[in-house]
Short mmCIF file of C-alpha atoms in Angstrom, two decimals:
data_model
loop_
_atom_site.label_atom_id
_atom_site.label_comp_id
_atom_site.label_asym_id
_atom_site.label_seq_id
_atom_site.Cartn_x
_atom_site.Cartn_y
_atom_site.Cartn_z
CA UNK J 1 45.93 -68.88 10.18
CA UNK J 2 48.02 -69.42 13.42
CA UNK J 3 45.75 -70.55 16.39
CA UNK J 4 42.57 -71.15 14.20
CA UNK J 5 42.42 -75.26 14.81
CA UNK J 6 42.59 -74.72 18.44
CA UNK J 7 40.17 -71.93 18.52
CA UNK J 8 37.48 -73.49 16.03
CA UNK J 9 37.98 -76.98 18.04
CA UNK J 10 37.12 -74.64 21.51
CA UNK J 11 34.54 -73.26 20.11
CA UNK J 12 32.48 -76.62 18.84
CA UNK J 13 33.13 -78.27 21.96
CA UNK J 14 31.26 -75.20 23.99
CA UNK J 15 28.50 -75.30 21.40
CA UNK J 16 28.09 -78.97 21.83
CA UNK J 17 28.52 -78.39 25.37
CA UNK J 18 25.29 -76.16 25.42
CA UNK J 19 23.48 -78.21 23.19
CA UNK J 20 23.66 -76.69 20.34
CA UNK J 21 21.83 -77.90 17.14
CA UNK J 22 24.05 -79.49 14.36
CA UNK J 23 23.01 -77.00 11.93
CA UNK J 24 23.82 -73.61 14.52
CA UNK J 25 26.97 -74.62 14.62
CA UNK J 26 27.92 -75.13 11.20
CA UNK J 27 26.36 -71.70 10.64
CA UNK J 28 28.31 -70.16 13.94
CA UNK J 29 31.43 -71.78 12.39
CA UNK J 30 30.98 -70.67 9.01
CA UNK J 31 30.93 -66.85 10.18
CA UNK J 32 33.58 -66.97 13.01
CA UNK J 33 35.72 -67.91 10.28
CA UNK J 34 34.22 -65.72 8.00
CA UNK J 35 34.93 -62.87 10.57
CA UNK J 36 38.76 -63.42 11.05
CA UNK J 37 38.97 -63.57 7.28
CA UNK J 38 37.82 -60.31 6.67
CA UNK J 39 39.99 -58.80 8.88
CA UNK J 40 43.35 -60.96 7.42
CA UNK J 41 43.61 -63.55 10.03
CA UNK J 42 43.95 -61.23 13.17
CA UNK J 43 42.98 -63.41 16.46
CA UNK J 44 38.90 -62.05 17.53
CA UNK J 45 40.88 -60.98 21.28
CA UNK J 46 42.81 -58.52 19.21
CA UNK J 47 39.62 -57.12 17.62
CA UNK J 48 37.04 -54.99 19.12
CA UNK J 49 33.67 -52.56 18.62
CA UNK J 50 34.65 -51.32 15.20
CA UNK J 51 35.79 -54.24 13.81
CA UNK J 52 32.41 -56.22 14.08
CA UNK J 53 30.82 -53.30 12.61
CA UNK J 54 33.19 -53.40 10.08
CA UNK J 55 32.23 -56.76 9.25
CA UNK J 56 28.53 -56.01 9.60
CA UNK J 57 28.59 -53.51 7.61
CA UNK J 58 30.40 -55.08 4.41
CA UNK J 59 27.85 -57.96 5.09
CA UNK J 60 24.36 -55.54 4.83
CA UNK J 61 26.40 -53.04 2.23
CA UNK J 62 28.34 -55.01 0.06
CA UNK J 63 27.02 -58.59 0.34
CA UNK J 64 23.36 -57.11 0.76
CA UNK J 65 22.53 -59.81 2.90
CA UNK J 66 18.91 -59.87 4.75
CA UNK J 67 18.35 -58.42 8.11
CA UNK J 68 18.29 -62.46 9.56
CA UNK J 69 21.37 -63.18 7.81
CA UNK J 70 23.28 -60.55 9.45
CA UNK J 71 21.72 -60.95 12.57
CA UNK J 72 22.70 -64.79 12.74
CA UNK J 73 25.89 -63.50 11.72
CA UNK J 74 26.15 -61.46 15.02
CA UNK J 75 24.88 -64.17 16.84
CA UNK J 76 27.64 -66.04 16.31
CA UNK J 77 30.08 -63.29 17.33
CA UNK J 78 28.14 -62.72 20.41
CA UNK J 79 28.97 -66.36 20.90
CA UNK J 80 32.36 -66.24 20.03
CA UNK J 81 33.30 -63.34 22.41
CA UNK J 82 30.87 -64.22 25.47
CA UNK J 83 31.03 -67.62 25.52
CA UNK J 84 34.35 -68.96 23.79
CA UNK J 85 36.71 -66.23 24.69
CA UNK J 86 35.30 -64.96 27.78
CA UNK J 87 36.09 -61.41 26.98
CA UNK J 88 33.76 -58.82 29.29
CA UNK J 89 33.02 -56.80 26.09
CA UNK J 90 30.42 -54.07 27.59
CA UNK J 91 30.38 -52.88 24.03
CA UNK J 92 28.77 -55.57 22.54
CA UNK J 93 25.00 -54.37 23.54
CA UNK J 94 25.40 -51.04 21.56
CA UNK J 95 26.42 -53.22 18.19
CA UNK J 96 22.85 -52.31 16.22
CA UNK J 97 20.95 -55.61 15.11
CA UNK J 98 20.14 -54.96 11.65
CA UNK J 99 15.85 -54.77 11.93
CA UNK J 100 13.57 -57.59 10.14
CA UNK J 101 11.01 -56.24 7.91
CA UNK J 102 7.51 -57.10 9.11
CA UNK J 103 6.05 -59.45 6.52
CA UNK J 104 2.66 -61.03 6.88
CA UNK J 105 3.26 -64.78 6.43
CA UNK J 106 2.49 -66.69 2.92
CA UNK J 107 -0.38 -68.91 3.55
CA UNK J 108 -2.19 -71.51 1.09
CA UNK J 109 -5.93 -71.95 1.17
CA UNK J 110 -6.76 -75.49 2.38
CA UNK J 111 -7.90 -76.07 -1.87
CA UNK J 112 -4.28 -75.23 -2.41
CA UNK J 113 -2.94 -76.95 0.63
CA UNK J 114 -4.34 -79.95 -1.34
CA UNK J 115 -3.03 -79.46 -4.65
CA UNK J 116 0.31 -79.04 -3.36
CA UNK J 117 0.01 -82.27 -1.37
CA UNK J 118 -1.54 -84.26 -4.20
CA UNK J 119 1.26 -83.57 -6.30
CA UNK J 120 3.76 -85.39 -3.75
CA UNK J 121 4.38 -88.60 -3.30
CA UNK J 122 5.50 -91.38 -0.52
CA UNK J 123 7.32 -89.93 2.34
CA UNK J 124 7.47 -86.53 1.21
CA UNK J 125 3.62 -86.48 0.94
CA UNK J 126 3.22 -87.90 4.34
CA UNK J 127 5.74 -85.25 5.79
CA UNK J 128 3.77 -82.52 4.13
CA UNK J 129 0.35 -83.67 5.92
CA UNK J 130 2.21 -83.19 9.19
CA UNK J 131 3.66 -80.11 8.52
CA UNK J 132 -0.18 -78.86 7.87
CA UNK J 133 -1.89 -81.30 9.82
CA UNK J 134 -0.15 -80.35 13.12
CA UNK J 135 1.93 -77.03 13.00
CA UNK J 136 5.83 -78.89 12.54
CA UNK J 137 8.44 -76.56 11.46
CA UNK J 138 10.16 -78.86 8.63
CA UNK J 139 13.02 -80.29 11.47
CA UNK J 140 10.78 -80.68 13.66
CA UNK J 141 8.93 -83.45 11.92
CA UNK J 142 12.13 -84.61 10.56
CA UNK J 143 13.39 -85.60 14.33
CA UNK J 144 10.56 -86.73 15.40
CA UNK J 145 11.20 -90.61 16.92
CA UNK J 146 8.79 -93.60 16.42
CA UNK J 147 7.98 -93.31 20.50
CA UNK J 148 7.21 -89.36 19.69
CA UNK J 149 3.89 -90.40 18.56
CA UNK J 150 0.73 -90.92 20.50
CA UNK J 151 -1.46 -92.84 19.03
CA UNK J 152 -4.01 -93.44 22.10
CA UNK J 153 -3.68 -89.77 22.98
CA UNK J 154 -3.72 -88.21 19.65
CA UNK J 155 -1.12 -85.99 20.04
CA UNK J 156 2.69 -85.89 18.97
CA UNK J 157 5.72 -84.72 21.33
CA UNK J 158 8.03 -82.13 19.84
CA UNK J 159 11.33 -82.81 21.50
CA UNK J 160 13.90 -80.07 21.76
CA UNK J 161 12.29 -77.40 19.26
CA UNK J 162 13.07 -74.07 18.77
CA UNK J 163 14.48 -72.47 21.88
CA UNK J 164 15.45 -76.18 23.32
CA UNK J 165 11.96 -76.64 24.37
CA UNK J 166 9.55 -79.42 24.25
CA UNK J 167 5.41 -79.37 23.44
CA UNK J 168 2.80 -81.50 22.49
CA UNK J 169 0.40 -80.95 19.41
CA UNK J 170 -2.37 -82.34 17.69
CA UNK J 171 -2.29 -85.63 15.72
CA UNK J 172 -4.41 -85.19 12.79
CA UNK J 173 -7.14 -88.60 13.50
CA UNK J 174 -6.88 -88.82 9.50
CA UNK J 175 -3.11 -89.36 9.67
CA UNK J 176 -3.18 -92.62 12.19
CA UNK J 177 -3.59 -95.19 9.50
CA UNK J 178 -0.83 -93.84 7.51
CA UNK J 179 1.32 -93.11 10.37
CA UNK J 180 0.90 -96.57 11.63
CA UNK J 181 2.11 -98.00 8.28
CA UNK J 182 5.41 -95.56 8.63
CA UNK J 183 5.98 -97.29 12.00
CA UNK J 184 5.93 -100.59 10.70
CA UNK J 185 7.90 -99.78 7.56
CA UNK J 186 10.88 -98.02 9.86
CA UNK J 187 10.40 -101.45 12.08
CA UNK J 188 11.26 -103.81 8.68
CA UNK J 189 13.49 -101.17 7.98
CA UNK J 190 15.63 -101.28 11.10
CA UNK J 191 15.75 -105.33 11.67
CA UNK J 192 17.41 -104.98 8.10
CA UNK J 193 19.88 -102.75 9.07
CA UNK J 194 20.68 -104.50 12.61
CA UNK J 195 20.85 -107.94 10.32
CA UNK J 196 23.59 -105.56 8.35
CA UNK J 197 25.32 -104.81 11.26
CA UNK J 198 24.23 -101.07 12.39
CA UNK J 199 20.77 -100.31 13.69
CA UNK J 200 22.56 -97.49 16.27
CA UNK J 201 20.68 -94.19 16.03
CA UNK J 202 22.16 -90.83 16.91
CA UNK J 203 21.18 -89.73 20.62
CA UNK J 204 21.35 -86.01 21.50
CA UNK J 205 23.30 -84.94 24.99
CA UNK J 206 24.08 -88.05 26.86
CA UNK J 207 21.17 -90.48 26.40
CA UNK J 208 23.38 -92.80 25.01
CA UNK J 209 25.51 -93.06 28.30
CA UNK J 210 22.40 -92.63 30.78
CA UNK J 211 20.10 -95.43 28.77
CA UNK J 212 22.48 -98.04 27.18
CA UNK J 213 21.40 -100.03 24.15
CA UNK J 214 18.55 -97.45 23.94
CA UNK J 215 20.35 -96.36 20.25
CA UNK J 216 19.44 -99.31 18.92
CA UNK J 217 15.41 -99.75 20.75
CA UNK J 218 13.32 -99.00 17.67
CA UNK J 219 11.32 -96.54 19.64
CA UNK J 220 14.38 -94.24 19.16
CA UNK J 221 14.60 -94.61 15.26
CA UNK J 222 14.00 -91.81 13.61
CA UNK J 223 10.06 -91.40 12.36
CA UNK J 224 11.31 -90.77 8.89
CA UNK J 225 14.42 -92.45 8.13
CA UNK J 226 16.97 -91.12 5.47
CA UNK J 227 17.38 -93.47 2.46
CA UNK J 228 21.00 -94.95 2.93
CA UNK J 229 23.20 -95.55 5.80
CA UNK J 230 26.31 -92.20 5.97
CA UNK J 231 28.84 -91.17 8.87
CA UNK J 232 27.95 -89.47 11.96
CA UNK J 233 29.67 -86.14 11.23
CA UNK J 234 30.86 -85.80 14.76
CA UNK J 235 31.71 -89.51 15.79
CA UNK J 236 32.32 -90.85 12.15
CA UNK J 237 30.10 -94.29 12.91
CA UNK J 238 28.09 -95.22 9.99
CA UNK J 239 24.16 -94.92 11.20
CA UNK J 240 20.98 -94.03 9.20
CA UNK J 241 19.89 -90.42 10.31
CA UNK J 242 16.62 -88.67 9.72
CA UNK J 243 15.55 -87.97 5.83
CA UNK J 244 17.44 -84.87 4.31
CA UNK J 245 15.70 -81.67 4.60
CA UNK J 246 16.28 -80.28 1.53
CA UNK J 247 15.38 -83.04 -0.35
CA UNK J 248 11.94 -81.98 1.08
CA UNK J 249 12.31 -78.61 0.24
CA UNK J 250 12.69 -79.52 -3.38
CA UNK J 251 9.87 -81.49 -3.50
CA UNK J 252 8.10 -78.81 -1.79
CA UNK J 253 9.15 -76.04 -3.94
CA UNK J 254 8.74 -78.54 -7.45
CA UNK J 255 4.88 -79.18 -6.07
CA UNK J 256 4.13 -76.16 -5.46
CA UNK J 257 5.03 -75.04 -9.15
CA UNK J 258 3.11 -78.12 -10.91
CA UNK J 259 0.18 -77.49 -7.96
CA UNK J 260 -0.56 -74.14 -10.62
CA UNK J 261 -0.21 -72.49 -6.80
CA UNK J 262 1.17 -68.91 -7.43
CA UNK J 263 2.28 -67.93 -4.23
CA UNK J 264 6.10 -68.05 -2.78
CA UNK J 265 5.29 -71.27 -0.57
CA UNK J 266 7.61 -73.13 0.96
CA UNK J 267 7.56 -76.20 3.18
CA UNK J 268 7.27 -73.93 6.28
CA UNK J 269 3.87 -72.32 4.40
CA UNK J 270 2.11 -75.51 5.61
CA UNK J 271 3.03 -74.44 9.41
CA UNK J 272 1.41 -71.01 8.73
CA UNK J 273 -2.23 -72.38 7.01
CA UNK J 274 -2.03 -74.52 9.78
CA UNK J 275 -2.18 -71.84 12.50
CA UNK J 276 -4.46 -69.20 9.76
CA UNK J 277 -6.95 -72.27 9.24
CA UNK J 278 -7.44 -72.70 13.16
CA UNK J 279 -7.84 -69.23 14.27
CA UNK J 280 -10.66 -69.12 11.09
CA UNK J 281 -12.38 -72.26 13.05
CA UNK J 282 -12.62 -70.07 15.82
CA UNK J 283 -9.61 -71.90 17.72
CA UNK J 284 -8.55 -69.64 20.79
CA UNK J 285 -4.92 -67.64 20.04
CA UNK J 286 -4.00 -69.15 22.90
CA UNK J 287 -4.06 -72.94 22.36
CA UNK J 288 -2.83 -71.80 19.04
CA UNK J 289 0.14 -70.34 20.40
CA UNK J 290 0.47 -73.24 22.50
CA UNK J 291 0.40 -75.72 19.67
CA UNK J 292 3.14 -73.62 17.46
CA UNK J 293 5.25 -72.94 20.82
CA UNK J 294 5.63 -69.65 20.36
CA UNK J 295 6.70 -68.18 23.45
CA UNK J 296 5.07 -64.62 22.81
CA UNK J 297 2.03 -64.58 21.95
CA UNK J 298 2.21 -61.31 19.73
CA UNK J 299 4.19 -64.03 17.14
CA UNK J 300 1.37 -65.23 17.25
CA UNK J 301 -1.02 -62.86 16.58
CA UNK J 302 0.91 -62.17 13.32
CA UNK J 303 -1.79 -64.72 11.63
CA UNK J 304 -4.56 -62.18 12.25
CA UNK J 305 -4.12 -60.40 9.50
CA UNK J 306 -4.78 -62.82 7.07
CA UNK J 307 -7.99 -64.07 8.36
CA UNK J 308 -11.17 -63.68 6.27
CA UNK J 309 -11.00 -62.03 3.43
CA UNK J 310 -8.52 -59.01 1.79
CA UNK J 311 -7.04 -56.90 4.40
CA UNK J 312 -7.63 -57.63 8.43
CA UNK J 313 -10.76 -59.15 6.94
CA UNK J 314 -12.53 -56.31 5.91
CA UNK J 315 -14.95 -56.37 3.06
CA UNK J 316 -14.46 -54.06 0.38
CA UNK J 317 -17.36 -51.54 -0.28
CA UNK J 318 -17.45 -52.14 -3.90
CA UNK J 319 -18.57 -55.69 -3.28
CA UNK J 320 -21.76 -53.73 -1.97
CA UNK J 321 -22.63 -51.78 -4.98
#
């Protein structure tokens, strides 16, 4: 389509601009151009009100897509037009966001949380005990840096989570030894690949520029390193990035089914027992919250209903017959 290049280029460099994760703006991309397909190639300035409708609408109605999908989807138009184009599109606020059903959250029992984890093996094991031990959403662990863990303090720094903020959270006391050994084997690791002639590790923003040689400190290496050396997608250099998130999943989802475990769990189940498991210790919602980083509190109160036993807890009379 004539113009497309040019716009698509515009609208990485504002995402990267903005700081934008990798993975938002493949997804942003992938429905921009999605968008100006569906409408046969017609430039977004030429489009208005009805025509993301349109395309919302064949997305819910013919694609069936879930209430998040189509809501990213949006997202990315809201980018597109506010931030890319520039349009003043006072229209844009009455485009309906399709609404998310209210689920309660999957969570495994801590005998299940077990089985599951007994059934991995080597890094993916290790990952799984953090995703439980401490809270992690699944990227979060996976970009976690070798200087992101405090060993003295017992706690680990989440850099740059959801909503491009930072926290701290527990380190699990159980998971030093272990984590120690993972340090050392990223440090043999990395004198290997500087003896190989790389050794740089990706930098977000403009670290690179503002600490130089830092790329290649081993305090910035990733805490779980990917298995072979690829391309930088964005600057082509050939670097060893974090370890690939759905090779986790699989694992995950593979465990999980061997564990005997039948319950939809995911990798991101983990992060849910965790929070459950602390509120049944008698943890205040609060420090909970805090630990998750969830910026409302009601998110976090979502964990309340599965506490105790059955429903909100409540004992059924039969039991009492």
């Amino acid at each position: 389509m004539a113009g497309a290049p040019k716009l698509f280029d515009v609208v990485r460099s504002r995402l990267r601009t903005l700081h934008y994760s990798s993975r938002t703006e493949k997804a942003y991309i992938y429905w921009i151009r999605w968008y100006i397909r569906f409408h046969r190639s017609r430039h977004p300035r030429e489009m208005g009100k009805a025509d993301v409708e349109a395309f919302l609408s064949y997305l819910a109605v013919e694609r069936n897509v879930s209430a998040s999908t189509q809501n990213q989807a949006l997202s990315a138009l809201l980018f597109l037009y506010q931030q890319v184009l520039e349009i003043e599109i006072p229209w844009i606020d009455d485009v309906v966001r399709a609404r998310r059903p209210s689920r309660i959250p999957v969570v495994l029992s801590q005998a299940e949380v077990r089985a599951v984890i007994s059934r991995l093996n080597g890094q993916h094991a290790l990952i799984a005990r953090l995703l439980y031990g401490a809270g992690l959403r699944l990227m979060e662990s996976l970009r976690l840096r070798v200087k992101d863990v405090d060993f003295d303090l017992f706690q680990i720094v989440v850099r740059d989570g959801k909503g491009q903020k930072d926290r701290r959270t527990v380190l699990p006391e159980s998971l030093v030894p272990v984590l120690r050994e993972q340090v050392e084997r990223v440090a043999q690791l990395h004198k290997q690949d500087c003896r190989e002639g790389y050794g740089s590790v990706y930098l977000p923003y403009a670290l690179q520029r503002k600490y130089p040689g830092a790329e290649r400190e081993l305090g910035w290496q990733f805490l779980f390193p990917a298995n072979r050396i690829a391309a930088d997608p964005q600057t082509g250099e050939l670097r060893r990035h974090h370890a690939y998130s759905k090779t986790v999943q699989r694992a995950v989802k593979k465990a999980v089914r061997d564990s005997g475990v039948n319950k939809p769990a995911s990798s991101h189940t983990f992060r849910h027992s965790f929070a459950t498991h602390l509120l049944e210790r008698g943890s205040d919602i609060r420090t909970v919250q805090e630990l998750l980083g969830h910026k409302d509190v009601r998110t976090t109160q979502i964990y309340t209903h599965v506490l105790g036993r059955g429903a909100s807890g409540v004992r059924s009379p039969l039991d009492g017959l």
